Every structure is written in C-alpha cells, then in structure tokens.
Amino acid sequence: MDTLPCEGCKGLCCGPIPITEKELTKIQKKIKSMPRKIREELENQPRFFGTCIFYDLHKDRCGIHSVRPEICRSFGYHEDLVCFRKPELATKEKVMRKERPIGNLSIDITWKNF
C-alpha cells in the first residue's frame, strides 16, 4: 500500500478528531503509561488552532500513534478523508463508524481529560 506524505505537514490535517468512548479509554491508558517527561513535552507544545492535542510537532508525527482513533487510521485512504498532497490514495468508500463519537479531541476533549 502506498503511504501518505505526512512529513512536513505539521499536523494541519490532524484535527479536530471525533473519538468514541472506547477510543478515549485506550488513549487515557496510553497517556497514563507514558513517562512523565514525554507526556509533559507533548502536552506543552504550541499547536496550530484545531490541530489534535496529541500531534507531536517536534517529531512531526502522532504522539499516540499506536492507539490513534479509527478516523486517523482511515485518513487519506477514504473518499471523505482525502489527503490534499496525495488525493489519489483515497480509493475506499465512506468511513462507517461502528460507535457514535462522544466528542472531538482539541475541542471537547483536551489535556485536562488526561
């Protein structure tokens, strides 16, 4: 499978992110298991408005990649989540979520929830 050209995007496509209760629980466990220094570095980074609170600007990647929400895993490969740098990768049909989102990262769910 061809990959997305995310390097250098600074997370501009990442947010706000709708998440489910199950995804929130996984993220909370991940954040609690992080070493304090890494967690604080991630939390205290300045980000562009609306960018996901877990986007690591210093490393130019997702700070919770292993537990990222389903919508993030689908980005760029579905016709309703097109990457502007490589739109030809969006060959799959619409994303159908199994669970209803409980809120959006960066808007409804912020670092105070972790």
CSV table of C-alpha atoms in Angstrom, one decimal:
chain,number,residue,atom,x,y,z
A,1,MET,CA,0.0,0.0,0.0
A,2,ASP,CA,1.3,3.5,-0.9
A,3,THR,CA,1.8,5.7,2.1
A,4,LEU,CA,0.8,9.3,2.9
A,5,PRO,CA,3.3,12.1,2.5
A,6,CYS,CA,2.8,13.4,6.1
A,7,GLU,CA,6.3,14.6,6.7
A,8,GLY,CA,6.4,18.3,7.0
A,9,CYS,CA,2.6,18.8,7.3
A,10,LYS,CA,2.9,19.8,11.0
A,11,GLY,CA,-0.4,18.1,11.8
A,12,LEU,CA,-2.6,20.5,9.8
A,13,CYS,CA,-4.8,17.7,8.6
A,14,CYS,CA,-5.0,16.3,12.2
A,15,GLY,CA,-8.0,17.8,13.9
A,16,PRO,CA,-10.4,18.2,15.3
A,17,ILE,CA,-10.7,14.4,15.7
A,18,PRO,CA,-14.1,12.8,16.6
A,19,ILE,CA,-13.5,9.9,19.1
A,20,THR,CA,-15.6,7.2,20.7
A,21,GLU,CA,-15.7,6.3,24.3
A,22,LYS,CA,-13.7,3.1,23.6
A,23,GLU,CA,-11.0,5.2,21.9
A,24,LEU,CA,-10.9,7.7,24.7
A,25,THR,CA,-10.3,4.8,27.2
A,26,LYS,CA,-7.4,3.5,25.1
A,27,ILE,CA,-5.8,6.9,24.8
A,28,GLN,CA,-6.2,7.6,28.6
A,29,LYS,CA,-4.3,4.3,29.3
A,30,LYS,CA,-1.6,5.2,26.8
A,31,ILE,CA,-1.2,8.7,28.3
A,32,LYS,CA,-1.0,7.3,31.9
A,33,SER,CA,1.7,4.8,30.8
A,34,MET,CA,3.9,7.4,29.2
A,35,PRO,CA,6.9,8.6,31.2
A,36,ARG,CA,6.1,12.0,32.8
A,37,LYS,CA,8.7,13.9,30.8
A,38,ILE,CA,7.5,12.6,27.5
A,39,ARG,CA,3.8,13.3,28.4
A,40,GLU,CA,4.7,16.9,29.6
A,41,GLU,CA,6.7,17.6,26.5
A,42,LEU,CA,3.8,16.5,24.3
A,43,GLU,CA,1.2,18.4,26.4
A,44,ASN,CA,3.1,21.7,26.4
A,45,GLN,CA,3.8,22.0,22.7
A,46,PRO,CA,2.2,25.0,21.0
A,47,ARG,CA,0.0,23.8,18.2
A,48,PHE,CA,-2.0,25.4,15.4
A,49,PHE,CA,-5.6,26.0,16.4
A,50,GLY,CA,-7.7,22.9,15.9
A,51,THR,CA,-4.7,20.6,15.5
A,52,CYS,CA,-5.0,17.4,17.5
A,53,ILE,CA,-3.7,17.8,21.0
A,54,PHE,CA,-1.6,14.6,20.5
A,55,TYR,CA,0.2,15.8,17.4
A,56,ASP,CA,3.9,15.9,18.2
A,57,LEU,CA,5.3,19.0,16.4
A,58,HIS,CA,8.9,18.3,17.5
A,59,LYS,CA,8.8,14.8,15.9
A,60,ASP,CA,6.3,15.7,13.2
A,61,ARG,CA,4.1,12.7,13.9
A,62,CYS,CA,1.3,11.4,16.1
A,63,GLY,CA,2.2,11.2,19.7
A,64,ILE,CA,-0.2,8.3,20.4
A,65,HIS,CA,0.2,6.5,17.1
A,66,SER,CA,-0.4,3.0,18.4
A,67,VAL,CA,-3.8,4.0,19.9
A,68,ARG,CA,-4.8,6.6,17.4
A,69,PRO,CA,-8.6,6.8,16.7
A,70,GLU,CA,-10.1,4.8,13.8
A,71,ILE,CA,-10.7,8.0,11.9
A,72,CYS,CA,-7.0,8.8,12.0
A,73,ARG,CA,-6.2,5.3,10.7
A,74,SER,CA,-8.5,5.8,7.8
A,75,PHE,CA,-7.3,9.3,6.8
A,76,GLY,CA,-6.1,9.6,3.3
A,77,TYR,CA,-7.4,6.3,2.1
A,78,HIS,CA,-11.2,7.1,2.1
A,79,GLU,CA,-13.0,9.4,-0.3
A,80,ASP,CA,-14.4,11.6,2.6
A,81,LEU,CA,-10.9,11.9,4.2
A,82,VAL,CA,-8.7,12.9,1.4
A,83,CYS,CA,-5.1,14.0,1.8
A,84,PHE,CA,-4.6,17.1,-0.2
A,85,ARG,CA,-1.0,16.2,-1.1
A,86,LYS,CA,-1.9,12.7,-2.4
A,87,PRO,CA,-5.6,12.6,-3.2
A,88,GLU,CA,-5.2,9.5,-5.5
A,89,LEU,CA,-4.8,7.3,-2.4
A,90,ALA,CA,-8.5,7.9,-1.4
A,91,THR,CA,-9.9,4.9,-3.2
A,92,LYS,CA,-12.0,3.4,-0.4
A,93,GLU,CA,-15.7,4.2,0.2
A,94,LYS,CA,-17.0,6.4,3.0
A,95,VAL,CA,-16.0,5.5,6.5
A,96,MET,CA,-18.8,3.9,8.5
A,97,ARG,CA,-18.2,4.2,12.2
A,98,LYS,CA,-19.4,1.4,14.5
A,99,GLU,CA,-19.8,3.6,17.6
A,100,ARG,CA,-21.0,7.1,17.9
A,101,PRO,CA,-18.4,9.8,18.8
A,102,ILE,CA,-18.6,11.3,22.3
A,103,GLY,CA,-16.7,14.5,21.3
A,104,ASN,CA,-13.7,15.9,19.4
A,105,LEU,CA,-10.1,16.0,20.5
A,106,SER,CA,-8.9,19.5,20.9
A,107,ILE,CA,-12.4,20.9,21.4
A,108,ASP,CA,-14.5,18.8,23.7
A,109,ILE,CA,-11.7,16.6,25.0
A,110,THR,CA,-8.5,18.4,26.0
A,111,TRP,CA,-5.4,17.6,28.1
A,112,LYS,CA,-7.5,18.2,31.3
A,113,ASN,CA,-9.2,14.9,30.5
A,114,PHE,CA,-6.0,13.0,30.8
